[in-house]
Amino acid sequence: MTGSVDSLAKLVARFAEKDGIHATAVPRLNLIRSTQQTQDLHAVHEPALCIVVQGAKRVMVADHIYDYDAAKYLVVSFDLPIIGQITKADPAKPYLCIRFGIDAAVLSDLAVDMPWNQETPAKGPGLFLGETTPDIVDAATRLVQLLDKPDDIPALAKLYERELLYRVIRAPGGEAVLRSVYGPGQGRQIARAIAMIKKSYREPFEMSRLTDETRLQPSALHHHFKSVTLMSPLQYHKRLRLQEARRLMLFEERSAAQAAFSVGYESPSQFSREYRRQFGLPPIKDIEAVAGSILATEPQSAGGGGGVPLSVSAR
């Protein structure tokens, strides 16, 4: 497998010549490169498959830590607030990663066409690490190789995407990708709760709105939500607010008070307390520290998440 990963790393390096997150002509495929380790980067990670082909990465969700490199891949099956950090990279051997966004329609199609045990409810959080097998490397290689033949992308990209996700699902633990959205249990209800929080995070948190949306009792919603996201619905709501406020101060030059009001806080002092608890420093000092060393790969716009920075963790 090592030779295949090395070949894939050379291929990724050819299409990602500079540090940053590089969108490609293949839908949902991004290539990421970094020649240095990074500070902690806070963002909401959208559903995606992340395959590191060189270097190493750490992702933290609540108090859980996930370390992975070329031997392991990361799957995120729900929108999760994370802290990401590249832990192994240098100019001679940069960090290289393939990020492929997971399309719910493709998963639905696979769920119909492949055998899987639909009677077992999903367990565990909405992300997991799996072994990067030769089959997964081969499927990912075919997908990236399409960048050399752009005329083939319309006809073949969907086929190779399907194969890659199939290989992941068939790997040990991979069925959780399907169960989290399409299986029995509370996966779909939690997905709806997450979507509602993302849409209305600027508004005051109301548990009753989530229970009405999911048709779950408060205790059941709290339990299942925490089992998937590793945090309570209220903690998730606060995390989104604080991460967006940080983005506004970093990239739109908002003051702490302006950022606080923009994300729904009515009390600047409460905002400052919660910000310091989350990021370790008061707003102004944190922004000064981050701005001095920030990388080009830090998210500079709030795309796709109602103003919440997304997918920086894929780096």
Coordinates of C-alpha atoms in Angstrom, one line a residue:
M1 CA 0.0 0.0 0.0
T2 CA 2.9 2.4 0.7
G3 CA 3.9 2.6 -2.9
S4 CA 0.4 3.5 -3.9
V5 CA 0.1 6.2 -1.2
D6 CA 3.5 7.6 -2.3
S7 CA 2.3 7.8 -5.9
L8 CA -1.0 9.4 -4.9
A9 CA 1.0 12.0 -2.8
K10 CA 3.1 12.9 -5.9
L11 CA -0.1 13.3 -7.9
V12 CA -1.7 15.5 -5.3
A13 CA 1.5 17.6 -5.0
R14 CA 1.4 18.2 -8.8
F15 CA -2.0 19.7 -8.6
A16 CA -1.5 21.5 -5.3
E17 CA 1.7 23.4 -5.9
K18 CA 1.1 26.1 -3.2
D19 CA -0.1 26.0 0.3
G20 CA -3.9 26.3 0.7
I21 CA -7.1 24.6 -0.1
H22 CA -7.4 24.0 -3.9
A23 CA -10.8 23.5 -5.5
T24 CA -10.7 21.2 -8.6
A25 CA -12.8 20.6 -11.7
V26 CA -14.1 17.4 -10.1
P27 CA -17.2 18.3 -8.0
R28 CA -16.6 18.3 -4.3
L29 CA -12.9 17.4 -4.6
N30 CA -10.4 19.6 -2.9
L31 CA -6.7 19.1 -2.6
I32 CA -4.9 20.6 0.4
R33 CA -1.2 21.4 1.0
S34 CA 0.7 23.0 3.8
T35 CA 4.5 23.3 4.2
Q36 CA 4.2 24.0 7.9
Q37 CA 2.4 22.9 11.0
T38 CA -0.6 25.0 12.0
Q39 CA -2.1 26.5 15.0
D40 CA -5.5 25.3 16.2
L41 CA -8.1 26.3 13.6
H42 CA -11.8 26.4 14.7
A43 CA -14.5 25.6 12.1
V44 CA -17.6 23.6 11.3
H45 CA -16.6 20.5 9.4
E46 CA -19.2 19.5 6.8
P47 CA -19.7 15.9 5.9
A48 CA -16.6 14.8 4.0
L49 CA -14.0 12.1 3.5
C50 CA -10.4 13.3 4.3
I51 CA -7.5 11.1 3.1
V52 CA -4.1 12.3 4.2
V53 CA -1.4 11.1 1.8
Q54 CA 1.5 12.9 3.4
G55 CA 2.0 14.4 6.9
A56 CA -0.4 14.2 9.8
K57 CA -3.4 15.9 11.2
R58 CA -5.2 16.2 14.6
V59 CA -8.9 16.9 14.9
M60 CA -10.5 17.7 18.3
V61 CA -14.3 17.5 18.9
A62 CA -15.3 18.6 22.4
D63 CA -12.7 16.7 24.5
H64 CA -12.1 13.9 22.0
I65 CA -8.9 13.8 20.0
Y66 CA -8.4 12.1 16.6
D67 CA -4.9 11.8 15.1
Y68 CA -4.5 10.5 11.6
D69 CA -2.0 10.3 8.8
A70 CA -1.5 8.2 5.6
A71 CA -2.5 5.0 7.4
K72 CA -5.9 6.3 8.4
Y73 CA -8.6 8.4 6.9
L74 CA -11.3 10.6 8.5
V75 CA -15.0 10.5 7.8
V76 CA -17.3 13.2 9.1
S77 CA -21.0 12.4 8.6
F78 CA -22.6 15.4 10.3
D79 CA -21.8 19.1 10.5
L80 CA -19.5 19.2 13.5
P81 CA -17.7 22.1 15.2
I82 CA -14.1 21.0 15.4
I83 CA -10.6 22.2 16.1
G84 CA -8.1 21.2 13.5
Q85 CA -4.3 21.2 13.5
I86 CA -1.7 20.0 11.0
T87 CA 0.8 18.2 13.2
K88 CA 3.4 17.0 10.7
A89 CA 4.5 19.1 7.7
D90 CA 7.6 20.9 6.4
P91 CA 8.8 22.4 3.1
A92 CA 10.7 19.3 2.1
K93 CA 7.7 17.0 2.8
P94 CA 4.5 19.1 3.0
Y95 CA 1.2 18.0 4.4
L96 CA -1.0 16.7 1.5
C97 CA -4.7 15.8 1.9
I98 CA -7.6 14.8 -0.3
R99 CA -10.9 16.2 0.9
F100 CA -14.0 14.8 -0.8
G101 CA -17.4 16.2 0.2
I102 CA -20.0 13.5 0.9
D103 CA -23.1 13.9 -1.2
A104 CA -26.3 12.7 0.4
A105 CA -27.9 11.8 -2.9
V106 CA -25.0 9.4 -3.7
L107 CA -25.2 7.8 -0.3
S108 CA -28.9 7.3 -0.7
D109 CA -28.3 5.6 -4.1
L110 CA -25.7 3.4 -2.5
A111 CA -28.0 2.5 0.4
V112 CA -30.5 1.1 -2.1
D113 CA -28.0 -0.8 -4.2
M114 CA -25.7 -2.4 -1.7
P115 CA -26.3 -4.8 1.2
W116 CA -26.0 -3.4 4.7
N117 CA -27.5 -4.2 8.0
Q118 CA -30.3 -1.6 8.3
E119 CA -31.6 -3.1 11.6
T120 CA -28.6 -1.9 13.7
P121 CA -28.9 1.7 14.9
A122 CA -25.8 3.9 14.5
K123 CA -23.7 4.3 17.6
G124 CA -20.8 6.6 18.4
P125 CA -20.0 10.1 17.2
G126 CA -20.6 11.5 13.8
L127 CA -17.0 11.1 12.8
F128 CA -14.6 8.1 12.8
L129 CA -11.2 7.0 11.6
G130 CA -10.7 4.1 9.3
E131 CA -7.8 2.2 7.8
T132 CA -6.6 3.5 4.4
T133 CA -6.8 0.3 2.5
P134 CA -5.3 -0.3 -1.0
D135 CA -8.9 -0.3 -2.5
I136 CA -9.5 3.1 -1.0
V137 CA -6.2 4.4 -2.3
D138 CA -6.9 3.0 -5.8
A139 CA -10.3 4.6 -5.9
A140 CA -9.0 8.0 -4.7
T141 CA -6.2 7.8 -7.3
R142 CA -8.6 7.3 -10.1
L143 CA -10.6 10.3 -9.0
V144 CA -7.6 12.6 -8.8
Q145 CA -6.2 11.3 -12.1
L146 CA -9.3 12.8 -13.8
L147 CA -7.7 16.2 -13.4
D148 CA -5.3 15.2 -16.2
K149 CA -8.3 14.4 -18.4
P150 CA -10.9 17.1 -17.8
D151 CA -13.0 15.9 -20.8
D152 CA -13.6 12.6 -18.9
I153 CA -14.9 14.3 -15.7
P154 CA -18.6 14.6 -16.7
A155 CA -18.8 10.9 -17.6
L156 CA -16.5 9.3 -15.0
A157 CA -16.4 11.5 -11.9
K158 CA -19.7 10.2 -10.6
L159 CA -18.7 6.6 -11.2
Y160 CA -15.4 7.1 -9.3
E161 CA -17.1 9.0 -6.5
R162 CA -19.5 6.1 -6.1
E163 CA -16.7 3.6 -6.0
L164 CA -14.7 5.6 -3.4
L165 CA -17.7 5.9 -1.1
Y166 CA -18.5 2.3 -1.6
R167 CA -15.0 1.2 -0.5
V168 CA -15.3 3.4 2.6
I169 CA -18.7 2.0 3.5
R170 CA -17.6 -1.6 3.0
A171 CA -14.6 -1.0 5.3
P172 CA -14.9 -1.9 9.0
G173 CA -17.1 0.7 10.6
G174 CA -18.0 2.4 7.3
E175 CA -21.7 1.5 7.4
A176 CA -22.0 4.3 10.0
V177 CA -21.9 6.8 7.1
L178 CA -25.1 5.3 5.9
R179 CA -26.8 4.8 9.2
S180 CA -26.2 8.3 10.4
V181 CA -28.5 9.6 7.7
Y182 CA -30.6 6.8 6.3
G183 CA -30.6 4.1 9.0
P184 CA -33.1 3.6 11.8
G185 CA -32.8 5.3 15.1
Q186 CA -32.3 9.0 15.6
G187 CA -29.7 9.9 12.9
R188 CA -32.1 11.8 10.7
Q189 CA -33.7 13.6 13.7
I190 CA -30.3 14.8 14.9
A191 CA -29.4 15.9 11.3
R192 CA -32.6 18.0 11.3
A193 CA -31.7 19.5 14.8
I194 CA -28.2 20.4 13.5
A195 CA -29.6 22.0 10.4
M196 CA -32.0 24.1 12.5
I197 CA -29.3 25.3 14.9
K198 CA -27.1 26.3 12.0
K199 CA -30.0 28.2 10.4
S200 CA -31.0 30.1 13.5
Y201 CA -27.8 30.3 15.6
R202 CA -28.1 34.1 15.8
E203 CA -31.5 33.7 17.7
P204 CA -31.8 32.7 21.3
F205 CA -31.5 29.0 21.9
E206 CA -34.9 27.3 22.4
M207 CA -34.9 23.6 23.1
S208 CA -38.6 23.5 22.4
R209 CA -38.1 24.4 18.7
L210 CA -35.7 21.4 18.4
T211 CA -38.0 19.0 20.0
D212 CA -40.9 20.1 17.8
E213 CA -38.7 19.7 14.7
T214 CA -37.3 16.3 15.7
R215 CA -40.4 15.0 17.6
L216 CA -38.0 13.8 20.3
Q217 CA -38.5 14.3 24.0
P218 CA -35.9 16.8 25.5
S219 CA -34.0 14.1 27.4
A220 CA -33.9 11.8 24.3
L221 CA -32.8 14.7 22.0
H222 CA -30.1 15.8 24.4
H223 CA -28.8 12.2 24.7
H224 CA -28.7 11.4 21.0
F225 CA -27.4 14.8 20.0
K226 CA -24.5 14.5 22.4
S227 CA -23.8 11.0 21.3
V228 CA -23.4 12.2 17.7
T229 CA -21.7 15.6 18.2
L230 CA -20.0 15.0 21.6
M231 CA -21.7 18.2 22.9
S232 CA -25.1 19.3 24.0
P233 CA -27.4 21.3 21.6
L234 CA -26.8 24.4 23.7
Q235 CA -23.0 23.9 23.5
Y236 CA -23.3 23.4 19.8
H237 CA -25.3 26.6 19.5
K238 CA -22.7 28.6 21.4
R239 CA -19.8 27.1 19.5
L240 CA -21.3 28.3 16.2
R241 CA -21.9 31.8 17.5
L242 CA -18.4 32.1 18.8
Q243 CA -16.7 30.8 15.7
E244 CA -18.6 33.1 13.5
A245 CA -17.8 36.1 15.8
R246 CA -14.1 35.2 15.5
R247 CA -14.3 35.1 11.7
L248 CA -16.0 38.5 11.7
M249 CA -13.3 40.1 13.8
L250 CA -10.5 38.4 11.8
F251 CA -11.6 39.0 8.2
E252 CA -14.2 41.7 8.3
E253 CA -12.5 43.9 10.9
R254 CA -15.5 44.0 13.2
S255 CA -15.0 45.2 16.8
A256 CA -15.7 42.7 19.6
A257 CA -19.0 44.4 20.4
Q258 CA -20.1 44.5 16.7
A259 CA -19.2 40.8 16.3
A260 CA -21.1 39.9 19.5
F261 CA -24.3 41.7 18.4
S262 CA -24.0 40.3 14.8
V263 CA -24.1 36.7 16.1
G264 CA -26.9 37.3 18.6
Y265 CA -25.3 38.2 21.9
E266 CA -27.1 41.0 23.8
S267 CA -24.4 41.4 26.4
P268 CA -20.8 42.1 25.4
S269 CA -19.6 41.0 28.8
Q270 CA -21.3 37.6 28.4
F271 CA -19.7 37.3 24.9
S272 CA -16.3 38.1 26.3
R273 CA -16.6 35.5 29.1
E274 CA -17.8 32.8 26.7
Y275 CA -15.2 33.7 24.1
R276 CA -12.4 33.5 26.5
R277 CA -13.7 30.2 27.8
Q278 CA -13.7 28.8 24.2
F279 CA -10.5 30.3 22.7
G280 CA -8.4 30.9 25.8
L281 CA -8.0 34.6 25.5
P282 CA -10.2 37.7 25.5
P283 CA -11.5 38.6 22.0
I284 CA -9.0 41.4 21.2
K285 CA -5.9 39.6 22.5
D286 CA -7.0 36.4 20.7
I287 CA -7.5 38.2 17.3
E288 CA -4.1 40.0 17.7
A289 CA -2.4 36.7 18.3
V290 CA -4.1 34.8 15.5
A291 CA -3.7 37.6 12.9
G292 CA 0.0 37.6 13.4
S293 CA 0.4 34.0 12.3
I294 CA -2.6 33.2 10.3
L295 CA -2.3 31.0 7.1
A296 CA -3.8 31.5 3.7
T297 CA -5.9 28.3 4.4
E298 CA -7.9 30.0 7.2
P299 CA -11.5 30.4 6.0
Q300 CA -12.1 33.9 4.7
S301 CA -15.8 33.7 4.0
A302 CA -18.8 31.9 5.5
G303 CA -19.9 29.7 2.7
G304 CA -22.7 27.2 2.8
G305 CA -23.4 27.4 6.5
G306 CA -25.5 30.4 7.2
G307 CA -22.5 32.5 8.1
V308 CA -20.6 29.8 9.8
P309 CA -17.1 29.0 8.6
L310 CA -17.0 25.5 7.1
S311 CA -14.6 22.8 6.3
V312 CA -11.3 24.3 7.3
S313 CA -10.6 21.1 9.3
A314 CA -10.2 19.3 6.0
R315 CA -6.8 20.7 5.7

